[in-house]
JSON list of C-alpha atoms in Angstrom, two decimals:
[
{"chain": "V", "resi": 1, "resn": "GLY", "atom": "CA", "xyz": [-14.09, 62.45, -20.74]},
{"chain": "V", "resi": 2, "resn": "GLN", "atom": "CA", "xyz": [-13.88, 59.98, -23.58]},
{"chain": "V", "resi": 3, "resn": "GLN", "atom": "CA", "xyz": [-15.12, 61.31, -26.90]},
{"chain": "V", "resi": 4, "resn": "LEU", "atom": "CA", "xyz": [-16.32, 60.02, -30.19]},
{"chain": "V", "resi": 5, "resn": "ASN", "atom": "CA", "xyz": [-15.11, 61.91, -33.25]},
{"chain": "V", "resi": 6, "resn": "GLN", "atom": "CA", "xyz": [-18.11, 62.50, -35.47]},
{"chain": "V", "resi": 7, "resn": "SER", "atom": "CA", "xyz": [-17.82, 64.03, -38.93]},
{"chain": "V", "resi": 8, "resn": "PRO", "atom": "CA", "xyz": [-18.71, 66.08, -40.73]},
{"chain": "V", "resi": 9, "resn": "GLN", "atom": "CA", "xyz": [-19.87, 68.67, -38.24]},
{"chain": "V", "resi": 10, "resn": "SER", "atom": "CA", "xyz": [-22.46, 69.98, -40.70]},
{"chain": "V", "resi": 11, "resn": "MET", "atom": "CA", "xyz": [-23.63, 69.24, -44.23]},
{"chain": "V", "resi": 12, "resn": "PHE", "atom": "CA", "xyz": [-25.51, 71.28, -46.81]},
{"chain": "V", "resi": 13, "resn": "ILE", "atom": "CA", "xyz": [-27.01, 69.12, -49.55]},
{"chain": "V", "resi": 14, "resn": "GLN", "atom": "CA", "xyz": [-29.64, 69.23, -52.25]},
{"chain": "V", "resi": 15, "resn": "GLU", "atom": "CA", "xyz": [-32.86, 67.27, -51.84]},
{"chain": "V", "resi": 16, "resn": "GLY", "atom": "CA", "xyz": [-32.45, 63.83, -53.40]},
{"chain": "V", "resi": 17, "resn": "GLU", "atom": "CA", "xyz": [-28.74, 63.54, -52.67]},
{"chain": "V", "resi": 18, "resn": "ASP", "atom": "CA", "xyz": [-27.26, 60.72, -50.63]},
{"chain": "V", "resi": 19, "resn": "VAL", "atom": "CA", "xyz": [-25.62, 61.54, -47.28]},
{"chain": "V", "resi": 20, "resn": "SER", "atom": "CA", "xyz": [-22.81, 59.85, -45.42]},
{"chain": "V", "resi": 21, "resn": "MET", "atom": "CA", "xyz": [-21.49, 60.56, -41.93]},
{"chain": "V", "resi": 22, "resn": "ASN", "atom": "CA", "xyz": [-19.21, 58.63, -39.61]},
{"chain": "V", "resi": 23, "resn": "CYS", "atom": "CA", "xyz": [-17.92, 58.23, -36.09]},
{"chain": "V", "resi": 24, "resn": "THR", "atom": "CA", "xyz": [-14.52, 57.05, -34.89]},
{"chain": "V", "resi": 25, "resn": "SER", "atom": "CA", "xyz": [-13.05, 56.26, -31.52]},
{"chain": "V", "resi": 26, "resn": "SER", "atom": "CA", "xyz": [-9.68, 55.31, -30.10]},
{"chain": "V", "resi": 27, "resn": "SER", "atom": "CA", "xyz": [-11.39, 52.63, -27.99]},
{"chain": "V", "resi": 28, "resn": "ILE", "atom": "CA", "xyz": [-13.25, 49.47, -28.94]},
{"chain": "V", "resi": 29, "resn": "PHE", "atom": "CA", "xyz": [-17.02, 49.68, -28.64]},
{"chain": "V", "resi": 30, "resn": "ASN", "atom": "CA", "xyz": [-19.50, 46.86, -28.10]},
{"chain": "V", "resi": 31, "resn": "THR", "atom": "CA", "xyz": [-22.51, 48.81, -29.28]},
{"chain": "V", "resi": 32, "resn": "TRP", "atom": "CA", "xyz": [-22.96, 51.61, -31.80]},
{"chain": "V", "resi": 33, "resn": "LEU", "atom": "CA", "xyz": [-26.12, 53.70, -31.93]},
{"chain": "V", "resi": 34, "resn": "TRP", "atom": "CA", "xyz": [-27.38, 56.37, -34.32]},
{"chain": "V", "resi": 35, "resn": "TYR", "atom": "CA", "xyz": [-29.92, 59.03, -33.28]},
{"chain": "V", "resi": 36, "resn": "LYS", "atom": "CA", "xyz": [-31.76, 61.91, -34.97]},
{"chain": "V", "resi": 37, "resn": "GLN", "atom": "CA", "xyz": [-32.81, 65.04, -33.11]},
{"chain": "V", "resi": 38, "resn": "ASP", "atom": "CA", "xyz": [-35.41, 67.47, -34.42]},
{"chain": "V", "resi": 39, "resn": "PRO", "atom": "CA", "xyz": [-35.33, 71.06, -33.08]},
{"chain": "V", "resi": 40, "resn": "GLY", "atom": "CA", "xyz": [-36.64, 71.32, -29.52]},
{"chain": "V", "resi": 41, "resn": "GLU", "atom": "CA", "xyz": [-37.09, 67.56, -29.17]},
{"chain": "V", "resi": 42, "resn": "GLY", "atom": "CA", "xyz": [-35.19, 64.68, -27.62]},
{"chain": "V", "resi": 43, "resn": "PRO", "atom": "CA", "xyz": [-33.04, 62.45, -29.86]},
{"chain": "V", "resi": 44, "resn": "VAL", "atom": "CA", "xyz": [-34.80, 59.43, -31.35]},
{"chain": "V", "resi": 45, "resn": "LEU", "atom": "CA", "xyz": [-33.00, 56.12, -31.85]},
{"chain": "V", "resi": 46, "resn": "LEU", "atom": "CA", "xyz": [-32.68, 55.25, -35.55]},
{"chain": "V", "resi": 47, "resn": "ILE", "atom": "CA", "xyz": [-30.44, 52.21, -35.65]},
{"chain": "V", "resi": 48, "resn": "ALA", "atom": "CA", "xyz": [-28.63, 50.06, -33.07]},
{"chain": "V", "resi": 49, "resn": "LEU", "atom": "CA", "xyz": [-25.63, 47.88, -34.00]},
{"chain": "V", "resi": 50, "resn": "TYR", "atom": "CA", "xyz": [-24.24, 45.09, -31.82]},
{"chain": "V", "resi": 51, "resn": "LYS", "atom": "CA", "xyz": [-21.81, 43.08, -33.93]},
{"chain": "V", "resi": 52, "resn": "ALA", "atom": "CA", "xyz": [-18.59, 44.00, -35.74]},
{"chain": "V", "resi": 53, "resn": "GLY", "atom": "CA", "xyz": [-19.25, 44.16, -39.48]},
{"chain": "V", "resi": 54, "resn": "GLU", "atom": "CA", "xyz": [-23.02, 44.33, -38.99]},
{"chain": "V", "resi": 55, "resn": "LEU", "atom": "CA", "xyz": [-24.87, 46.30, -41.67]},
{"chain": "V", "resi": 56, "resn": "THR", "atom": "CA", "xyz": [-28.41, 47.33, -40.75]},
{"chain": "V", "resi": 57, "resn": "SER", "atom": "CA", "xyz": [-31.04, 49.28, -42.67]},
{"chain": "V", "resi": 58, "resn": "ASN", "atom": "CA", "xyz": [-34.06, 51.25, -41.55]},
{"chain": "V", "resi": 59, "resn": "GLY", "atom": "CA", "xyz": [-35.89, 52.52, -44.62]},
{"chain": "V", "resi": 60, "resn": "ARG", "atom": "CA", "xyz": [-33.55, 54.90, -46.46]},
{"chain": "V", "resi": 61, "resn": "LEU", "atom": "CA", "xyz": [-31.02, 54.72, -43.62]},
{"chain": "V", "resi": 62, "resn": "THR", "atom": "CA", "xyz": [-28.16, 52.24, -43.50]},
{"chain": "V", "resi": 63, "resn": "ALA", "atom": "CA", "xyz": [-25.58, 51.97, -40.73]},
{"chain": "V", "resi": 64, "resn": "GLN", "atom": "CA", "xyz": [-22.55, 49.75, -40.28]},
{"chain": "V", "resi": 65, "resn": "PHE", "atom": "CA", "xyz": [-20.53, 48.63, -37.27]},
{"chain": "V", "resi": 66, "resn": "GLY", "atom": "CA", "xyz": [-16.88, 48.80, -38.31]},
{"chain": "V", "resi": 67, "resn": "ILE", "atom": "CA", "xyz": [-14.78, 45.65, -38.38]},
{"chain": "V", "resi": 68, "resn": "THR", "atom": "CA", "xyz": [-12.22, 47.18, -36.01]},
{"chain": "V", "resi": 69, "resn": "ARG", "atom": "CA", "xyz": [-15.07, 48.03, -33.59]},
{"chain": "V", "resi": 70, "resn": "LYS", "atom": "CA", "xyz": [-13.71, 51.56, -33.45]},
{"chain": "V", "resi": 71, "resn": "ASP", "atom": "CA", "xyz": [-15.94, 53.17, -36.04]},
{"chain": "V", "resi": 72, "resn": "SER", "atom": "CA", "xyz": [-19.41, 53.31, -37.54]},
{"chain": "V", "resi": 73, "resn": "PHE", "atom": "CA", "xyz": [-21.06, 55.10, -40.42]},
{"chain": "V", "resi": 74, "resn": "LEU", "atom": "CA", "xyz": [-24.59, 56.16, -41.31]},
{"chain": "V", "resi": 75, "resn": "ASN", "atom": "CA", "xyz": [-25.83, 56.64, -44.87]},
{"chain": "V", "resi": 76, "resn": "ILE", "atom": "CA", "xyz": [-29.07, 58.30, -45.90]},
{"chain": "V", "resi": 77, "resn": "SER", "atom": "CA", "xyz": [-30.20, 57.71, -49.45]},
{"chain": "V", "resi": 78, "resn": "ALA", "atom": "CA", "xyz": [-32.32, 60.08, -51.56]},
{"chain": "V", "resi": 79, "resn": "SER", "atom": "CA", "xyz": [-32.64, 62.75, -48.86]},
{"chain": "V", "resi": 80, "resn": "ILE", "atom": "CA", "xyz": [-35.97, 64.48, -48.30]},
{"chain": "V", "resi": 81, "resn": "PRO", "atom": "CA", "xyz": [-36.79, 67.71, -46.40]},
{"chain": "V", "resi": 82, "resn": "SER", "atom": "CA", "xyz": [-37.81, 65.89, -43.20]},
{"chain": "V", "resi": 83, "resn": "ASP", "atom": "CA", "xyz": [-34.28, 64.45, -42.94]},
{"chain": "V", "resi": 84, "resn": "VAL", "atom": "CA", "xyz": [-33.14, 67.86, -41.68]},
{"chain": "V", "resi": 85, "resn": "GLY", "atom": "CA", "xyz": [-31.89, 67.72, -38.11]},
{"chain": "V", "resi": 86, "resn": "ILE", "atom": "CA", "xyz": [-28.94, 66.70, -35.98]},
{"chain": "V", "resi": 87, "resn": "TYR", "atom": "CA", "xyz": [-27.64, 63.15, -36.21]},
{"chain": "V", "resi": 88, "resn": "PHE", "atom": "CA", "xyz": [-25.72, 61.76, -33.24]},
{"chain": "V", "resi": 89, "resn": "CYS", "atom": "CA", "xyz": [-23.64, 58.64, -33.02]},
{"chain": "V", "resi": 90, "resn": "ALA", "atom": "CA", "xyz": [-23.22, 56.95, -29.65]},
{"chain": "V", "resi": 91, "resn": "GLY", "atom": "CA", "xyz": [-21.31, 53.99, -28.35]},
{"chain": "V", "resi": 92, "resn": "GLN", "atom": "CA", "xyz": [-20.97, 51.79, -25.35]},
{"chain": "V", "resi": 93, "resn": "ARG", "atom": "CA", "xyz": [-17.72, 50.01, -24.56]},
{"chain": "V", "resi": 94, "resn": "LEU", "atom": "CA", "xyz": [-17.17, 46.34, -23.80]},
{"chain": "V", "resi": 95, "resn": "ASN", "atom": "CA", "xyz": [-18.65, 46.43, -20.31]},
{"chain": "V", "resi": 96, "resn": "ARG", "atom": "CA", "xyz": [-22.38, 47.01, -20.50]},
{"chain": "V", "resi": 97, "resn": "ASP", "atom": "CA", "xyz": [-22.19, 48.90, -17.21]},
{"chain": "V", "resi": 98, "resn": "ASP", "atom": "CA", "xyz": [-20.16, 51.55, -18.97]},
{"chain": "V", "resi": 99, "resn": "LYS", "atom": "CA", "xyz": [-21.90, 54.81, -19.73]},
{"chain": "V", "resi": 100, "resn": "ILE", "atom": "CA", "xyz": [-23.06, 55.56, -23.26]},
{"chain": "V", "resi": 101, "resn": "ILE", "atom": "CA", "xyz": [-20.84, 58.13, -24.99]},
{"chain": "V", "resi": 102, "resn": "PHE", "atom": "CA", "xyz": [-22.14, 60.53, -27.65]},
{"chain": "V", "resi": 103, "resn": "GLY", "atom": "CA", "xyz": [-20.51, 62.23, -30.61]},
{"chain": "V", "resi": 104, "resn": "LYS", "atom": "CA", "xyz": [-20.98, 65.97, -31.10]},
{"chain": "V", "resi": 105, "resn": "GLY", "atom": "CA", "xyz": [-23.48, 65.55, -33.90]},
{"chain": "V", "resi": 106, "resn": "THR", "atom": "CA", "xyz": [-23.76, 66.17, -37.64]},
{"chain": "V", "resi": 107, "resn": "ARG", "atom": "CA", "xyz": [-26.14, 68.95, -38.60]},
{"chain": "V", "resi": 108, "resn": "LEU", "atom": "CA", "xyz": [-27.89, 68.16, -41.86]},
{"chain": "V", "resi": 109, "resn": "HIS", "atom": "CA", "xyz": [-29.30, 71.04, -43.90]},
{"chain": "V", "resi": 110, "resn": "ILE", "atom": "CA", "xyz": [-31.21, 70.54, -47.15]},
{"chain": "V", "resi": 111, "resn": "LEU", "atom": "CA", "xyz": [-31.09, 73.34, -49.69]},
{"chain": "V", "resi": 112, "resn": "PRO", "atom": "CA", "xyz": [-34.32, 74.17, -51.52]},
{"chain": "E", "resi": 1, "resn": "ASP", "atom": "CA", "xyz": [-47.81, 53.78, -22.81]},
{"chain": "E", "resi": 2, "resn": "GLY", "atom": "CA", "xyz": [-44.23, 52.92, -21.87]},
{"chain": "E", "resi": 3, "resn": "GLY", "atom": "CA", "xyz": [-41.73, 55.69, -22.08]},
{"chain": "E", "resi": 4, "resn": "ILE", "atom": "CA", "xyz": [-39.63, 58.34, -20.44]},
{"chain": "E", "resi": 5, "resn": "THR", "atom": "CA", "xyz": [-41.25, 61.58, -19.35]},
{"chain": "E", "resi": 6, "resn": "GLN", "atom": "CA", "xyz": [-39.65, 64.90, -18.55]},
{"chain": "E", "resi": 7, "resn": "SER", "atom": "CA", "xyz": [-41.56, 67.73, -17.00]},
{"chain": "E", "resi": 8, "resn": "PRO", "atom": "CA", "xyz": [-42.13, 70.55, -17.42]},
{"chain": "E", "resi": 9, "resn": "LYS", "atom": "CA", "xyz": [-41.22, 71.22, -21.07]},
{"chain": "E", "resi": 10, "resn": "TYR", "atom": "CA", "xyz": [-40.47, 74.89, -20.34]},
{"chain": "E", "resi": 11, "resn": "LEU", "atom": "CA", "xyz": [-39.27, 76.27, -17.03]},
{"chain": "E", "resi": 12, "resn": "PHE", "atom": "CA", "xyz": [-38.41, 79.81, -15.99]},
{"chain": "E", "resi": 13, "resn": "ARG", "atom": "CA", "xyz": [-36.56, 80.67, -12.80]},
{"chain": "E", "resi": 14, "resn": "LYS", "atom": "CA", "xyz": [-34.98, 83.69, -11.24]},
{"chain": "E", "resi": 15, "resn": "GLU", "atom": "CA", "xyz": [-31.23, 83.78, -10.86]},
{"chain": "E", "resi": 16, "resn": "GLY", "atom": "CA", "xyz": [-30.07, 82.40, -7.52]},
{"chain": "E", "resi": 17, "resn": "GLN", "atom": "CA", "xyz": [-32.93, 79.93, -7.13]},
{"chain": "E", "resi": 18, "resn": "ASN", "atom": "CA", "xyz": [-32.51, 76.18, -7.14]},
{"chain": "E", "resi": 19, "resn": "VAL", "atom": "CA", "xyz": [-34.77, 74.31, -9.54]},
{"chain": "E", "resi": 20, "resn": "THR", "atom": "CA", "xyz": [-35.53, 70.59, -9.91]},
{"chain": "E", "resi": 21, "resn": "LEU", "atom": "CA", "xyz": [-36.23, 68.93, -13.24]},
{"chain": "E", "resi": 22, "resn": "SER", "atom": "CA", "xyz": [-38.28, 65.76, -13.24]},
{"chain": "E", "resi": 23, "resn": "CYS", "atom": "CA", "xyz": [-37.49, 62.57, -15.17]},
{"chain": "E", "resi": 24, "resn": "GLU", "atom": "CA", "xyz": [-39.64, 59.45, -14.86]},
{"chain": "E", "resi": 25, "resn": "GLN", "atom": "CA", "xyz": [-39.51, 56.19, -16.83]},
{"chain": "E", "resi": 26, "resn": "ASN", "atom": "CA", "xyz": [-41.72, 53.11, -16.81]},
{"chain": "E", "resi": 27, "resn": "LEU", "atom": "CA", "xyz": [-39.46, 51.06, -19.08]},
{"chain": "E", "resi": 28, "resn": "ASN", "atom": "CA", "xyz": [-37.88, 49.17, -16.15]},
{"chain": "E", "resi": 29, "resn": "HIS", "atom": "CA", "xyz": [-34.47, 50.45, -17.23]},
{"chain": "E", "resi": 30, "resn": "ASP", "atom": "CA", "xyz": [-31.62, 50.29, -14.74]},
{"chain": "E", "resi": 31, "resn": "ALA", "atom": "CA", "xyz": [-29.53, 53.14, -16.14]},
{"chain": "E", "resi": 32, "resn": "MET", "atom": "CA", "xyz": [-30.57, 56.78, -16.36]},
{"chain": "E", "resi": 33, "resn": "TYR", "atom": "CA", "xyz": [-28.71, 59.84, -17.62]},
{"chain": "E", "resi": 34, "resn": "TRP", "atom": "CA", "xyz": [-28.91, 63.63, -17.62]},
{"chain": "E", "resi": 35, "resn": "TYR", "atom": "CA", "xyz": [-27.47, 65.68, -20.48]},
{"chain": "E", "resi": 36, "resn": "ARG", "atom": "CA", "xyz": [-27.19, 69.37, -21.13]},
{"chain": "E", "resi": 37, "resn": "GLN", "atom": "CA", "xyz": [-27.45, 70.80, -24.65]},
{"chain": "E", "resi": 38, "resn": "ASP", "atom": "CA", "xyz": [-26.61, 74.39, -25.54]},
{"chain": "E", "resi": 39, "resn": "PRO", "atom": "CA", "xyz": [-27.71, 76.00, -28.84]},
{"chain": "E", "resi": 40, "resn": "GLY", "atom": "CA", "xyz": [-25.94, 74.44, -31.79]},
{"chain": "E", "resi": 41, "resn": "GLN", "atom": "CA", "xyz": [-24.01, 72.10, -29.53]},
{"chain": "E", "resi": 42, "resn": "GLY", "atom": "CA", "xyz": [-23.90, 68.41, -28.78]},
{"chain": "E", "resi": 43, "resn": "LEU", "atom": "CA", "xyz": [-24.90, 66.54, -25.62]},
{"chain": "E", "resi": 44, "resn": "ARG", "atom": "CA", "xyz": [-22.81, 66.93, -22.49]},
{"chain": "E", "resi": 45, "resn": "LEU", "atom": "CA", "xyz": [-23.20, 64.39, -19.69]},
{"chain": "E", "resi": 46, "resn": "ILE", "atom": "CA", "xyz": [-24.07, 65.85, -16.29]},
{"chain": "E", "resi": 47, "resn": "TYR", "atom": "CA", "xyz": [-24.77, 62.76, -14.15]},
{"chain": "E", "resi": 48, "resn": "TYR", "atom": "CA", "xyz": [-25.63, 59.14, -14.72]},
{"chain": "E", "resi": 49, "resn": "SER", "atom": "CA", "xyz": [-26.92, 56.30, -12.58]},
{"chain": "E", "resi": 50, "resn": "GLN", "atom": "CA", "xyz": [-26.53, 52.61, -13.32]},
{"chain": "E", "resi": 51, "resn": "ILE", "atom": "CA", "xyz": [-28.61, 51.41, -10.40]},
{"chain": "E", "resi": 52, "resn": "VAL", "atom": "CA", "xyz": [-30.87, 52.65, -7.62]},
{"chain": "E", "resi": 53, "resn": "ASN", "atom": "CA", "xyz": [-29.09, 54.57, -4.84]},
{"chain": "E", "resi": 54, "resn": "ASP", "atom": "CA", "xyz": [-25.96, 54.99, -6.92]},
{"chain": "E", "resi": 55, "resn": "PHE", "atom": "CA", "xyz": [-24.90, 57.69, -9.37]},
{"chain": "E", "resi": 56, "resn": "GLN", "atom": "CA", "xyz": [-21.71, 59.08, -10.90]},
{"chain": "E", "resi": 57, "resn": "LYS", "atom": "CA", "xyz": [-20.61, 62.51, -12.06]},
{"chain": "E", "resi": 58, "resn": "GLY", "atom": "CA", "xyz": [-20.41, 63.12, -15.76]},
{"chain": "E", "resi": 59, "resn": "ASP", "atom": "CA", "xyz": [-18.28, 65.67, -17.55]},
{"chain": "E", "resi": 60, "resn": "ILE", "atom": "CA", "xyz": [-20.05, 68.81, -16.28]},
{"chain": "E", "resi": 61, "resn": "ALA", "atom": "CA", "xyz": [-21.47, 67.93, -12.84]},
{"chain": "E", "resi": 62, "resn": "GLU", "atom": "CA", "xyz": [-20.49, 71.16, -11.07]},
{"chain": "E", "resi": 63, "resn": "GLY", "atom": "CA", "xyz": [-23.53, 73.12, -9.94]},
{"chain": "E", "resi": 64, "resn": "TYR", "atom": "CA", "xyz": [-25.89, 70.14, -10.33]},
{"chain": "E", "resi": 65, "resn": "SER", "atom": "CA", "xyz": [-27.14, 67.42, -8.00]},
{"chain": "E", "resi": 66, "resn": "VAL", "atom": "CA", "xyz": [-29.19, 64.25, -8.49]},
{"chain": "E", "resi": 67, "resn": "SER", "atom": "CA", "xyz": [-30.83, 61.48, -6.50]},
{"chain": "E", "resi": 68, "resn": "ARG", "atom": "CA", "xyz": [-31.89, 57.95, -7.45]},
{"chain": "E", "resi": 69, "resn": "GLU", "atom": "CA", "xyz": [-34.14, 56.72, -4.67]},
{"chain": "E", "resi": 70, "resn": "LYS", "atom": "CA", "xyz": [-36.43, 54.83, -7.05]},
{"chain": "E", "resi": 71, "resn": "LYS", "atom": "CA", "xyz": [-35.68, 52.94, -10.26]},
{"chain": "E", "resi": 72, "resn": "GLU", "atom": "CA", "xyz": [-38.29, 54.97, -12.12]},
{"chain": "E", "resi": 73, "resn": "SER", "atom": "CA", "xyz": [-37.12, 58.43, -11.13]},
{"chain": "E", "resi": 74, "resn": "PHE", "atom": "CA", "xyz": [-33.92, 60.45, -11.57]},
{"chain": "E", "resi": 75, "resn": "PRO", "atom": "CA", "xyz": [-34.55, 64.13, -10.70]},
{"chain": "E", "resi": 76, "resn": "LEU", "atom": "CA", "xyz": [-31.93, 66.77, -11.48]},
{"chain": "E", "resi": 77, "resn": "THR", "atom": "CA", "xyz": [-31.48, 69.86, -9.32]},
{"chain": "E", "resi": 78, "resn": "VAL", "atom": "CA", "xyz": [-29.87, 72.88, -10.91]},
{"chain": "E", "resi": 79, "resn": "THR", "atom": "CA", "xyz": [-28.38, 74.79, -8.01]},
{"chain": "E", "resi": 80, "resn": "SER", "atom": "CA", "xyz": [-27.52, 78.46, -7.67]},
{"chain": "E", "resi": 81, "resn": "ALA", "atom": "CA", "xyz": [-23.88, 77.44, -7.97]},
{"chain": "E", "resi": 82, "resn": "GLN", "atom": "CA", "xyz": [-24.37, 76.63, -11.67]},
{"chain": "E", "resi": 83, "resn": "LYS", "atom": "CA", "xyz": [-23.00, 79.74, -13.35]},
{"chain": "E", "resi": 84, "resn": "ASN", "atom": "CA", "xyz": [-24.84, 79.45, -16.65]},
{"chain": "E", "resi": 85, "resn": "PRO", "atom": "CA", "xyz": [-27.92, 77.29, -16.14]},
{"chain": "E", "resi": 86, "resn": "THR", "atom": "CA", "xyz": [-29.98, 78.37, -19.15]},
{"chain": "E", "resi": 87, "resn": "ALA", "atom": "CA", "xyz": [-30.00, 75.37, -21.50]},
{"chain": "E", "resi": 88, "resn": "PHE", "atom": "CA", "xyz": [-31.98, 72.43, -22.88]},
{"chain": "E", "resi": 89, "resn": "TYR", "atom": "CA", "xyz": [-31.84, 69.46, -20.49]},
{"chain": "E", "resi": 90, "resn": "LEU", "atom": "CA", "xyz": [-32.35, 65.90, -21.70]},
{"chain": "E", "resi": 91, "resn": "CYS", "atom": "CA", "xyz": [-32.94, 62.79, -19.63]},
{"chain": "E", "resi": 92, "resn": "ALA", "atom": "CA", "xyz": [-32.40, 59.28, -20.96]},
{"chain": "E", "resi": 93, "resn": "SER", "atom": "CA", "xyz": [-32.73, 55.73, -19.73]},
{"chain": "E", "resi": 94, "resn": "SER", "atom": "CA", "xyz": [-31.10, 52.61, -21.11]},
{"chain": "E", "resi": 95, "resn": "ILE", "atom": "CA", "xyz": [-30.87, 48.88, -21.02]},
{"chain": "E", "resi": 96, "resn": "THR", "atom": "CA", "xyz": [-28.61, 46.60, -23.07]},
{"chain": "E", "resi": 97, "resn": "GLY", "atom": "CA", "xyz": [-26.86, 49.59, -24.60]},
{"chain": "E", "resi": 98, "resn": "GLU", "atom": "CA", "xyz": [-29.86, 51.37, -26.21]},
{"chain": "E", "resi": 99, "resn": "ALA", "atom": "CA", "xyz": [-30.69, 54.73, -24.66]},
{"chain": "E", "resi": 100, "resn": "PHE", "atom": "CA", "xyz": [-34.12, 56.35, -25.00]},
{"chain": "E", "resi": 101, "resn": "PHE", "atom": "CA", "xyz": [-34.65, 60.05, -24.44]},
{"chain": "E", "resi": 102, "resn": "GLY", "atom": "CA", "xyz": [-37.39, 62.19, -22.97]},
{"chain": "E", "resi": 103, "resn": "GLN", "atom": "CA", "xyz": [-38.67, 65.25, -24.78]},
{"chain": "E", "resi": 104, "resn": "GLY", "atom": "CA", "xyz": [-36.42, 67.60, -22.84]},
{"chain": "E", "resi": 105, "resn": "THR", "atom": "CA", "xyz": [-36.89, 70.57, -20.51]},
{"chain": "E", "resi": 106, "resn": "ARG", "atom": "CA", "xyz": [-35.89, 74.03, -21.67]},
{"chain": "E", "resi": 107, "resn": "LEU", "atom": "CA", "xyz": [-34.73, 75.96, -18.60]},
{"chain": "E", "resi": 108, "resn": "THR", "atom": "CA", "xyz": [-34.42, 79.73, -18.77]},
{"chain": "E", "resi": 109, "resn": "VAL", "atom": "CA", "xyz": [-32.94, 81.62, -15.85]},
{"chain": "E", "resi": 110, "resn": "VAL", "atom": "CA", "xyz": [-33.60, 85.34, -15.80]}
]
């Protein structure tokens, strides 16, 4: 099936550092979504983007919908221990009846 | 409270038995999804449904079956034909592109 290319696959950072991850696709998407999953839990929606070029913040998180509509990035500023988890990007193509497609996730680890 | 509920959270079954995982939502969402997640892995789509009485296979549908008789409910049956059923199963529902997940069911087959 169609895939989103999410990178990096994992990150090891120091507390307080900024984090950046991104997702790319060969197809145009109408919606980009970013989720966080804690161990043993379902993913929780962090940010939803609906317009090319849109830049949206949620606290220390900022996400952008790429101008080409084929990519998106998520930044986390001043990371804290509770930021640890798996971050997933997801997208939905032009037709809103299309299924939502997920990236493989970025695993964020914070070193003590 | 509005939301999406999966039950049970933990489920144990003997090999060769069929088992049904429950997913209920009261968000009035048209679309519902089932995903499988293995340790350290991403989400793999099993089945999805855009409307009542209709559903489509995802990327790993073999050994699974679903029904969508009501808008609120999308149960997943893991059949004995599924060769490696032990996994974490996630249900989601969506409207206007935003998907919301349940808490997941961890199925262990012994």
